[in-house]
PDB file of C-alpha atoms in Angstrom:
ATOM      1  CA  MET A 274       0.000   0.000   0.000  1.00  0.00           C
ATOM      2  CA  THR A 275       1.203   3.511  -0.757  1.00  0.00           C
ATOM      3  CA  LYS A 276       2.215   5.728   2.163  1.00  0.00           C
ATOM      4  CA  LEU A 277      -0.580   8.293   1.754  1.00  0.00           C
ATOM      5  CA  HIS A 278      -3.371   5.981   0.613  1.00  0.00           C
ATOM      6  CA  ARG A 279      -6.708   7.846   0.470  1.00  0.00           C
ATOM      7  CA  LYS A 280      -5.330  10.892   2.296  1.00  0.00           C
ATOM      8  CA  THR A 281      -6.412  14.435   1.428  1.00  0.00           C
ATOM      9  CA  ALA A 282      -3.660  17.034   1.264  1.00  0.00           C
ATOM     10  CA  LEU A 283      -3.508  20.786   0.779  1.00  0.00           C
ATOM     11  CA  VAL A 284      -0.301  22.345  -0.556  1.00  0.00           C
ATOM     12  CA  THR A 285      -0.287  26.131  -0.705  1.00  0.00           C
ATOM     13  CA  GLY A 286       1.948  27.644  -3.346  1.00  0.00           C
ATOM     14  CA  GLY A 287       1.711  24.354  -5.200  1.00  0.00           C
ATOM     15  CA  SER A 288       1.738  25.478  -8.819  1.00  0.00           C
ATOM     16  CA  SER A 289       5.523  25.404  -9.286  1.00  0.00           C
ATOM     17  CA  GLY A 290       8.867  24.686  -7.676  1.00  0.00           C
ATOM     18  CA  LEU A 291       8.979  22.980  -4.295  1.00  0.00           C
ATOM     19  CA  GLY A 292       5.216  22.981  -3.825  1.00  0.00           C
ATOM     20  CA  LEU A 293       4.593  21.281  -7.154  1.00  0.00           C
ATOM     21  CA  ALA A 294       7.252  18.659  -6.434  1.00  0.00           C
ATOM     22  CA  ILE A 295       5.639  17.932  -3.060  1.00  0.00           C
ATOM     23  CA  ALA A 296       2.189  17.627  -4.649  1.00  0.00           C
ATOM     24  CA  THR A 297       3.592  15.283  -7.304  1.00  0.00           C
ATOM     25  CA  ARG A 298       5.159  12.992  -4.712  1.00  0.00           C
ATOM     26  CA  PHE A 299       2.074  12.971  -2.513  1.00  0.00           C
ATOM     27  CA  ILE A 300      -0.091  11.922  -5.448  1.00  0.00           C
ATOM     28  CA  ALA A 301       2.362   9.163  -6.338  1.00  0.00           C
ATOM     29  CA  GLU A 302       1.909   7.902  -2.767  1.00  0.00           C
ATOM     30  CA  GLY A 303      -1.887   7.758  -3.015  1.00  0.00           C
ATOM     31  CA  ALA A 304      -3.111  11.179  -1.840  1.00  0.00           C
ATOM     32  CA  PHE A 305      -5.634  13.519  -3.395  1.00  0.00           C
ATOM     33  CA  VAL A 306      -3.979  16.932  -3.428  1.00  0.00           C
ATOM     34  CA  TYR A 307      -5.353  20.454  -3.584  1.00  0.00           C
ATOM     35  CA  ILE A 308      -2.884  23.101  -4.695  1.00  0.00           C
ATOM     36  CA  THR A 309      -3.279  26.853  -4.396  1.00  0.00           C
ATOM     37  CA  GLY A 310      -1.537  29.767  -6.050  1.00  0.00           C
ATOM     38  CA  ARG A 311      -2.147  33.323  -7.192  1.00  0.00           C
ATOM     39  CA  ARG A 312      -1.803  32.761 -10.951  1.00  0.00           C
ATOM     40  CA  GLN A 313      -4.631  30.818 -12.564  1.00  0.00           C
ATOM     41  CA  ALA A 314      -2.722  29.898 -15.720  1.00  0.00           C
ATOM     42  CA  GLU A 315       0.097  28.315 -13.703  1.00  0.00           C
ATOM     43  CA  LEU A 316      -2.420  26.401 -11.600  1.00  0.00           C
ATOM     44  CA  GLU A 317      -4.104  25.011 -14.699  1.00  0.00           C
ATOM     45  CA  ARG A 318      -0.783  23.842 -16.141  1.00  0.00           C
ATOM     46  CA  ALA A 319       0.138  22.238 -12.850  1.00  0.00           C
ATOM     47  CA  VAL A 320      -3.134  20.336 -12.503  1.00  0.00           C
ATOM     48  CA  ALA A 321      -2.867  19.148 -16.108  1.00  0.00           C
ATOM     49  CA  ALA A 322       0.538  17.686 -15.234  1.00  0.00           C
ATOM     50  CA  LEU A 323      -0.571  16.261 -11.877  1.00  0.00           C
ATOM     51  CA  GLY A 324      -3.623  14.449 -13.240  1.00  0.00           C
ATOM     52  CA  SER A 325      -6.977  13.386 -11.867  1.00  0.00           C
ATOM     53  CA  GLN A 326      -5.852  13.162  -8.243  1.00  0.00           C
ATOM     54  CA  ALA A 327      -5.283  16.917  -8.072  1.00  0.00           C
ATOM     55  CA  ALA A 328      -7.433  20.026  -7.974  1.00  0.00           C
ATOM     56  CA  SER A 329      -6.509  23.700  -7.886  1.00  0.00           C
ATOM     57  CA  ILE A 330      -8.005  26.674  -6.096  1.00  0.00           C
ATOM     58  CA  GLN A 331      -6.833  30.154  -7.062  1.00  0.00           C
ATOM     59  CA  ALA A 332      -6.001  32.053  -3.878  1.00  0.00           C
ATOM     60  CA  ASP A 333      -3.675  34.667  -2.412  1.00  0.00           C
ATOM     61  CA  VAL A 334      -2.807  33.510   1.107  1.00  0.00           C
ATOM     62  CA  SER A 335      -2.294  37.106   2.223  1.00  0.00           C
ATOM     63  CA  LEU A 336      -6.075  37.594   1.836  1.00  0.00           C
ATOM     64  CA  PRO A 337      -8.044  35.882   4.645  1.00  0.00           C
ATOM     65  CA  GLY A 338     -11.125  35.725   2.442  1.00  0.00           C
ATOM     66  CA  ASP A 339      -9.240  33.666  -0.110  1.00  0.00           C
ATOM     67  CA  ILE A 340      -8.103  31.246   2.581  1.00  0.00           C
ATOM     68  CA  GLU A 341     -11.671  30.869   3.823  1.00  0.00           C
ATOM     69  CA  ARG A 342     -12.790  30.046   0.276  1.00  0.00           C
ATOM     70  CA  VAL A 343     -10.102  27.359  -0.019  1.00  0.00           C
ATOM     71  CA  VAL A 344     -11.107  25.772   3.267  1.00  0.00           C
ATOM     72  CA  GLU A 345     -14.811  25.858   2.432  1.00  0.00           C
ATOM     73  CA  THR A 346     -14.174  24.242  -0.963  1.00  0.00           C
ATOM     74  CA  ILE A 347     -12.269  21.374   0.626  1.00  0.00           C
ATOM     75  CA  ARG A 348     -14.898  21.005   3.351  1.00  0.00           C
ATOM     76  CA  ARG A 349     -17.615  20.700   0.702  1.00  0.00           C
ATOM     77  CA  GLU A 350     -15.716  18.350  -1.612  1.00  0.00           C
ATOM     78  CA  ARG A 351     -13.664  16.145   0.748  1.00  0.00           C
ATOM     79  CA  GLY A 352     -14.857  16.859   4.293  1.00  0.00           C
ATOM     80  CA  ALA A 353     -11.461  16.921   5.983  1.00  0.00           C
ATOM     81  CA  ILE A 354      -7.717  17.442   5.570  1.00  0.00           C
ATOM     82  CA  ASP A 355      -5.093  14.864   6.544  1.00  0.00           C
ATOM     83  CA  ILE A 356      -1.983  16.757   5.418  1.00  0.00           C
ATOM     84  CA  LEU A 357      -1.430  20.496   5.148  1.00  0.00           C
ATOM     85  CA  VAL A 358       1.774  21.890   3.666  1.00  0.00           C
ATOM     86  CA  ALA A 359       2.026  25.663   4.186  1.00  0.00           C
ATOM     87  CA  ASN A 360       4.499  26.326   1.400  1.00  0.00           C
ATOM     88  CA  ALA A 361       3.391  29.623  -0.169  1.00  0.00           C
ATOM     89  CA  GLY A 362       6.091  32.240   0.189  1.00  0.00           C
ATOM     90  CA  ILE A 363       8.073  34.953  -1.552  1.00  0.00           C
ATOM     91  CA  VAL A 364      11.632  36.267  -1.539  1.00  0.00           C
ATOM     92  CA  LEU A 365      12.113  40.009  -2.061  1.00  0.00           C
ATOM     93  CA  PRO A 366      15.787  40.784  -1.342  1.00  0.00           C
ATOM     94  CA  GLN A 367      16.425  44.254   0.038  1.00  0.00           C
ATOM     95  CA  THR A 368      19.141  45.617   2.307  1.00  0.00           C
ATOM     96  CA  LEU A 369      18.377  47.714   5.365  1.00  0.00           C
ATOM     97  CA  GLU A 370      19.595  50.823   3.536  1.00  0.00           C
ATOM     98  CA  GLN A 371      17.090  50.121   0.743  1.00  0.00           C
ATOM     99  CA  ALA A 372      14.247  49.290   3.127  1.00  0.00           C
ATOM    100  CA  THR A 373      10.682  50.096   2.113  1.00  0.00           C
ATOM    101  CA  GLN A 374       7.476  49.478   3.987  1.00  0.00           C
ATOM    102  CA  ALA A 375       5.985  47.862   0.876  1.00  0.00           C
ATOM    103  CA  ASN A 376       8.731  45.233   0.819  1.00  0.00           C
ATOM    104  CA  TYR A 377       8.373  44.512   4.535  1.00  0.00           C
ATOM    105  CA  ASP A 378       4.573  44.318   4.416  1.00  0.00           C
ATOM    106  CA  ARG A 379       4.442  42.083   1.344  1.00  0.00           C
ATOM    107  CA  THR A 380       7.013  39.675   2.760  1.00  0.00           C
ATOM    108  CA  PHE A 381       5.284  39.304   6.111  1.00  0.00           C
ATOM    109  CA  ASP A 382       1.764  39.328   4.645  1.00  0.00           C
ATOM    110  CA  ILE A 383       2.518  36.232   2.580  1.00  0.00           C
ATOM    111  CA  ASN A 384       5.215  34.401   4.515  1.00  0.00           C
ATOM    112  CA  VAL A 385       3.839  34.892   8.032  1.00  0.00           C
ATOM    113  CA  LYS A 386       0.269  36.203   8.045  1.00  0.00           C
ATOM    114  CA  GLY A 387      -0.698  33.969   5.148  1.00  0.00           C
ATOM    115  CA  LEU A 388       0.718  30.881   6.824  1.00  0.00           C
ATOM    116  CA  TYR A 389      -0.729  31.818  10.222  1.00  0.00           C
ATOM    117  CA  PHE A 390      -4.286  32.164   8.965  1.00  0.00           C
ATOM    118  CA  THR A 391      -4.045  29.197   6.616  1.00  0.00           C
ATOM    119  CA  ILE A 392      -3.457  26.961   9.631  1.00  0.00           C
ATOM    120  CA  SER A 393      -5.961  28.835  11.801  1.00  0.00           C
ATOM    121  CA  LYS A 394      -8.808  28.649   9.308  1.00  0.00           C
ATOM    122  CA  ALA A 395      -8.073  25.034   8.314  1.00  0.00           C
ATOM    123  CA  LEU A 396      -7.949  23.852  11.912  1.00  0.00           C
ATOM    124  CA  GLY A 397     -11.540  22.667  11.922  1.00  0.00           C
ATOM    125  CA  LEU A 398     -10.839  20.351   8.969  1.00  0.00           C
ATOM    126  CA  LEU A 399      -7.687  18.731  10.349  1.00  0.00           C
ATOM    127  CA  ARG A 400      -8.373  15.199  11.521  1.00  0.00           C
ATOM    128  CA  SER A 401      -6.782  13.646  14.582  1.00  0.00           C
ATOM    129  CA  GLY A 402      -3.531  12.145  13.339  1.00  0.00           C
ATOM    130  CA  SER A 403      -3.054  14.780  10.669  1.00  0.00           C
ATOM    131  CA  SER A 404       0.302  16.282   9.747  1.00  0.00           C
ATOM    132  CA  VAL A 405       0.984  19.984   9.254  1.00  0.00           C
ATOM    133  CA  ILE A 406       4.241  20.957   7.563  1.00  0.00           C
ATOM    134  CA  LEU A 407       5.386  24.566   7.730  1.00  0.00           C
ATOM    135  CA  VAL A 408       7.964  25.414   5.068  1.00  0.00           C
ATOM    136  CA  SER A 409      10.602  27.679   6.580  1.00  0.00           C
ATOM    137  CA  SER A 410      14.219  28.056   5.410  1.00  0.00           C
ATOM    138  CA  ILE A 411      17.765  27.739   6.681  1.00  0.00           C
ATOM    139  CA  ALA A 412      17.760  31.533   6.282  1.00  0.00           C
ATOM    140  CA  ALA A 413      15.921  31.602   9.629  1.00  0.00           C
ATOM    141  CA  ASN A 414      19.231  30.766  11.303  1.00  0.00           C
ATOM    142  CA  LYS A 415      21.694  32.609   9.077  1.00  0.00           C
ATOM    143  CA  GLY A 416      22.596  36.213   8.375  1.00  0.00           C
ATOM    144  CA  VAL A 417      22.684  36.814   4.625  1.00  0.00           C
ATOM    145  CA  PRO A 418      23.010  40.449   3.457  1.00  0.00           C
ATOM    146  CA  GLY A 419      19.884  41.604   1.674  1.00  0.00           C
ATOM    147  CA  TYR A 420      17.650  38.907   3.113  1.00  0.00           C
ATOM    148  CA  GLY A 421      16.665  40.542   6.399  1.00  0.00           C
ATOM    149  CA  THR A 422      12.882  40.535   5.995  1.00  0.00           C
ATOM    150  CA  TYR A 423      12.868  37.099   4.381  1.00  0.00           C
ATOM    151  CA  SER A 424      15.031  35.557   7.108  1.00  0.00           C
ATOM    152  CA  ALA A 425      12.955  37.160   9.857  1.00  0.00           C
ATOM    153  CA  SER A 426       9.732  35.885   8.326  1.00  0.00           C
ATOM    154  CA  LYS A 427      11.121  32.357   8.186  1.00  0.00           C
ATOM    155  CA  ALA A 428      12.312  32.585  11.797  1.00  0.00           C
ATOM    156  CA  ALA A 429       8.749  33.515  12.774  1.00  0.00           C
ATOM    157  CA  ILE A 430       7.523  30.315  11.127  1.00  0.00           C
ATOM    158  CA  ARG A 431       9.916  28.236  13.184  1.00  0.00           C
ATOM    159  CA  SER A 432       8.652  29.933  16.347  1.00  0.00           C
ATOM    160  CA  LEU A 433       5.029  29.274  15.414  1.00  0.00           C
ATOM    161  CA  SER A 434       5.748  25.590  14.879  1.00  0.00           C
ATOM    162  CA  ARG A 435       6.977  25.261  18.456  1.00  0.00           C
ATOM    163  CA  THR A 436       3.930  26.992  19.922  1.00  0.00           C
ATOM    164  CA  TRP A 437       1.459  25.090  17.777  1.00  0.00           C
ATOM    165  CA  THR A 438       3.104  21.769  18.593  1.00  0.00           C
ATOM    166  CA  ALA A 439       2.320  22.453  22.262  1.00  0.00           C
ATOM    167  CA  GLU A 440      -1.173  23.794  21.552  1.00  0.00           C
ATOM    168  CA  LEU A 441      -2.390  21.045  19.224  1.00  0.00           C
ATOM    169  CA  VAL A 442      -0.794  17.909  20.613  1.00  0.00           C
ATOM    170  CA  GLU A 443      -3.935  16.899  22.503  1.00  0.00           C
ATOM    171  CA  ARG A 444      -5.922  17.114  19.262  1.00  0.00           C
ATOM    172  CA  GLY A 445      -3.568  14.608  17.653  1.00  0.00           C
ATOM    173  CA  ILE A 446      -2.218  17.142  15.142  1.00  0.00           C
ATOM    174  CA  ARG A 447       1.514  17.042  14.474  1.00  0.00           C
ATOM    175  CA  ILE A 448       3.276  20.289  13.494  1.00  0.00           C
ATOM    176  CA  ASN A 449       6.762  20.204  11.970  1.00  0.00           C
ATOM    177  CA  THR A 450       8.956  22.644  10.098  1.00  0.00           C
ATOM    178  CA  LEU A 451      10.721  21.791   6.846  1.00  0.00           C
ATOM    179  CA  SER A 452      13.669  24.070   6.086  1.00  0.00           C
ATOM    180  CA  PRO A 453      15.221  23.943   2.621  1.00  0.00           C
ATOM    181  CA  GLY A 454      18.533  25.455   1.690  1.00  0.00           C
ATOM    182  CA  PRO A 455      19.324  26.619  -1.859  1.00  0.00           C
ATOM    183  CA  PHE A 456      17.153  24.755  -4.375  1.00  0.00           C
ATOM    184  CA  ASP A 457      16.917  24.970  -8.147  1.00  0.00           C
ATOM    185  CA  THR A 458      13.439  26.505  -8.466  1.00  0.00           C
ATOM    186  CA  PRO A 459      11.750  29.460 -10.187  1.00  0.00           C
ATOM    187  CA  ILE A 460      12.237  31.510  -6.990  1.00  0.00           C
ATOM    188  CA  MET A 461      15.971  31.135  -7.470  1.00  0.00           C
ATOM    189  CA  ASP A 462      15.597  32.406 -11.046  1.00  0.00           C
ATOM    190  CA  SER A 463      13.655  35.426  -9.796  1.00  0.00           C
ATOM    191  CA  GLN A 464      16.672  36.683  -7.839  1.00  0.00           C
ATOM    192  CA  ALA A 465      18.123  38.206 -11.048  1.00  0.00           C
ATOM    193  CA  ASP A 466      16.855  40.287 -13.953  1.00  0.00           C
ATOM    194  CA  THR A 467      18.399  38.211 -16.746  1.00  0.00           C
ATOM    195  CA  PRO A 468      18.973  34.499 -17.453  1.00  0.00           C
ATOM    196  CA  GLU A 469      22.706  35.120 -17.214  1.00  0.00           C
ATOM    197  CA  GLY A 470      22.250  36.807 -13.862  1.00  0.00           C
ATOM    198  CA  ALA A 471      20.112  33.916 -12.633  1.00  0.00           C
ATOM    199  CA  GLU A 472      22.843  31.438 -13.557  1.00  0.00           C
ATOM    200  CA  ALA A 473      25.377  33.540 -11.677  1.00  0.00           C
ATOM    201  CA  VAL A 474      23.125  33.548  -8.596  1.00  0.00           C
ATOM    202  CA  LYS A 475      22.776  29.761  -8.813  1.00  0.00           C
ATOM    203  CA  ARG A 476      26.526  29.303  -9.039  1.00  0.00           C
ATOM    204  CA  GLN A 477      27.025  31.580  -6.035  1.00  0.00           C
ATOM    205  CA  TRP A 478      24.550  29.676  -3.890  1.00  0.00           C
ATOM    206  CA  ALA A 479      25.844  26.274  -5.020  1.00  0.00           C
ATOM    207  CA  ALA A 480      29.372  27.301  -4.036  1.00  0.00           C
ATOM    208  CA  ALA A 481      28.138  27.988  -0.487  1.00  0.00           C
ATOM    209  CA  VAL A 482      26.822  24.416  -0.105  1.00  0.00           C
ATOM    210  CA  PRO A 483      29.269  21.733   1.082  1.00  0.00           C
ATOM    211  CA  MET A 484      27.847  19.350  -1.542  1.00  0.00           C
ATOM    212  CA  LYS A 485      28.606  22.059  -4.173  1.00  0.00           C
ATOM    213  CA  ARG A 486      25.235  21.911  -5.863  1.00  0.00           C
ATOM    214  CA  LEU A 487      21.689  23.162  -5.555  1.00  0.00           C
ATOM    215  CA  GLY A 488      19.011  20.849  -4.245  1.00  0.00           C
ATOM    216  CA  GLN A 489      16.450  19.392  -6.612  1.00  0.00           C
ATOM    217  CA  PRO A 490      12.765  19.858  -5.733  1.00  0.00           C
ATOM    218  CA  GLU A 491      12.223  16.095  -5.633  1.00  0.00           C
ATOM    219  CA  GLU A 492      14.722  15.877  -2.778  1.00  0.00           C
ATOM    220  CA  LEU A 493      12.655  18.197  -0.630  1.00  0.00           C
ATOM    221  CA  ALA A 494       9.504  16.320  -1.613  1.00  0.00           C
ATOM    222  CA  ALA A 495      11.026  13.126  -0.192  1.00  0.00           C
ATOM    223  CA  ALA A 496      11.550  14.858   3.153  1.00  0.00           C
ATOM    224  CA  ALA A 497       8.002  16.241   3.062  1.00  0.00           C
ATOM    225  CA  LEU A 498       6.687  12.729   2.456  1.00  0.00           C
ATOM    226  CA  PHE A 499       8.419  11.497   5.598  1.00  0.00           C
ATOM    227  CA  LEU A 500       6.803  14.239   7.704  1.00  0.00           C
ATOM    228  CA  ALA A 501       3.406  13.693   6.060  1.00  0.00           C
ATOM    229  CA  SER A 502       3.315   9.926   6.471  1.00  0.00           C
ATOM    230  CA  ASP A 503       2.827   7.634   9.451  1.00  0.00           C
ATOM    231  CA  GLU A 504       6.559   6.877   9.336  1.00  0.00           C
ATOM    232  CA  SER A 505       7.019  10.105  11.318  1.00  0.00           C
ATOM    233  CA  SER A 506       4.207   9.363  13.782  1.00  0.00           C
ATOM    234  CA  TYR A 507       6.463  10.127  16.773  1.00  0.00           C
ATOM    235  CA  VAL A 508       7.981  13.253  15.218  1.00  0.00           C
ATOM    236  CA  ALA A 509       6.603  16.619  16.321  1.00  0.00           C
ATOM    237  CA  GLY A 510       7.969  20.124  16.651  1.00  0.00           C
ATOM    238  CA  ILE A 511      11.184  19.487  14.721  1.00  0.00           C
ATOM    239  CA  ASP A 512      12.942  21.535  12.077  1.00  0.00           C
ATOM    240  CA  LEU A 513      13.935  19.100   9.314  1.00  0.00           C
ATOM    241  CA  ILE A 514      16.750  20.771   7.372  1.00  0.00           C
ATOM    242  CA  VAL A 515      17.357  19.760   3.765  1.00  0.00           C
ATOM    243  CA  ASP A 516      20.272  21.820   2.489  1.00  0.00           C
ATOM    244  CA  GLY A 517      23.279  19.747   1.467  1.00  0.00           C
ATOM    245  CA  GLY A 518      24.983  20.690   4.709  1.00  0.00           C
ATOM    246  CA  ALA A 519      24.858  24.455   4.214  1.00  0.00           C
ATOM    247  CA  ALA A 520      23.559  25.268   7.699  1.00  0.00           C
ATOM    248  CA  ALA A 521      25.715  22.738   9.507  1.00  0.00           C
ATOM    249  CA  VAL A 522      29.172  23.490   8.169  1.00  0.00           C
TER     250      VAL A 522
END
């Protein structure tokens, strides 16, 4: 039997990159997966690739009304959620000298507020025994110039996972954090204005990893599967780092 047989999962930010890889792996292991994202065209392409065990709901997690619509759709169609991966996030590099309120607000609205209310509003659908995976980053524990707001937002996620582990344990809901390092995804490409610049950014990040390469999305999906499945039934409140050794060395 597959590891997620007949489970229902929600993956926010699931139309590309890490979220799409996680959705793909979950489906391969028997789950029905809902993905969300802001861009309808990307969602449609993703669902076409994922197949009949996937459905998409267009939503911006920074808008509580959108989150409520996602939750109500799943309640109506499936009745409950077994696995929730709060993956939606953005990276908007900006140094302290360049700081703008718009950058700060957008980063925290999506990365923190969006995640916070996704879990809050989905709480009534989470079964006993369900797994919630909060996607943070090794940036939460590192000081990288230009990534102040991003790193702070990811550190907030790690803090929330500790509190929610304590709050929800009696309901049988496991909360864990999954922290990727540098991965080869569209977000990495967005860190530069040209394809040549994007390749330079990738080389720079790969050089900072002891394994001297970027992670592949499927490698993070394998870690997400462990946290989502019953194989991690005695795992709660951890920060599972998947980064080729970047945070440890």
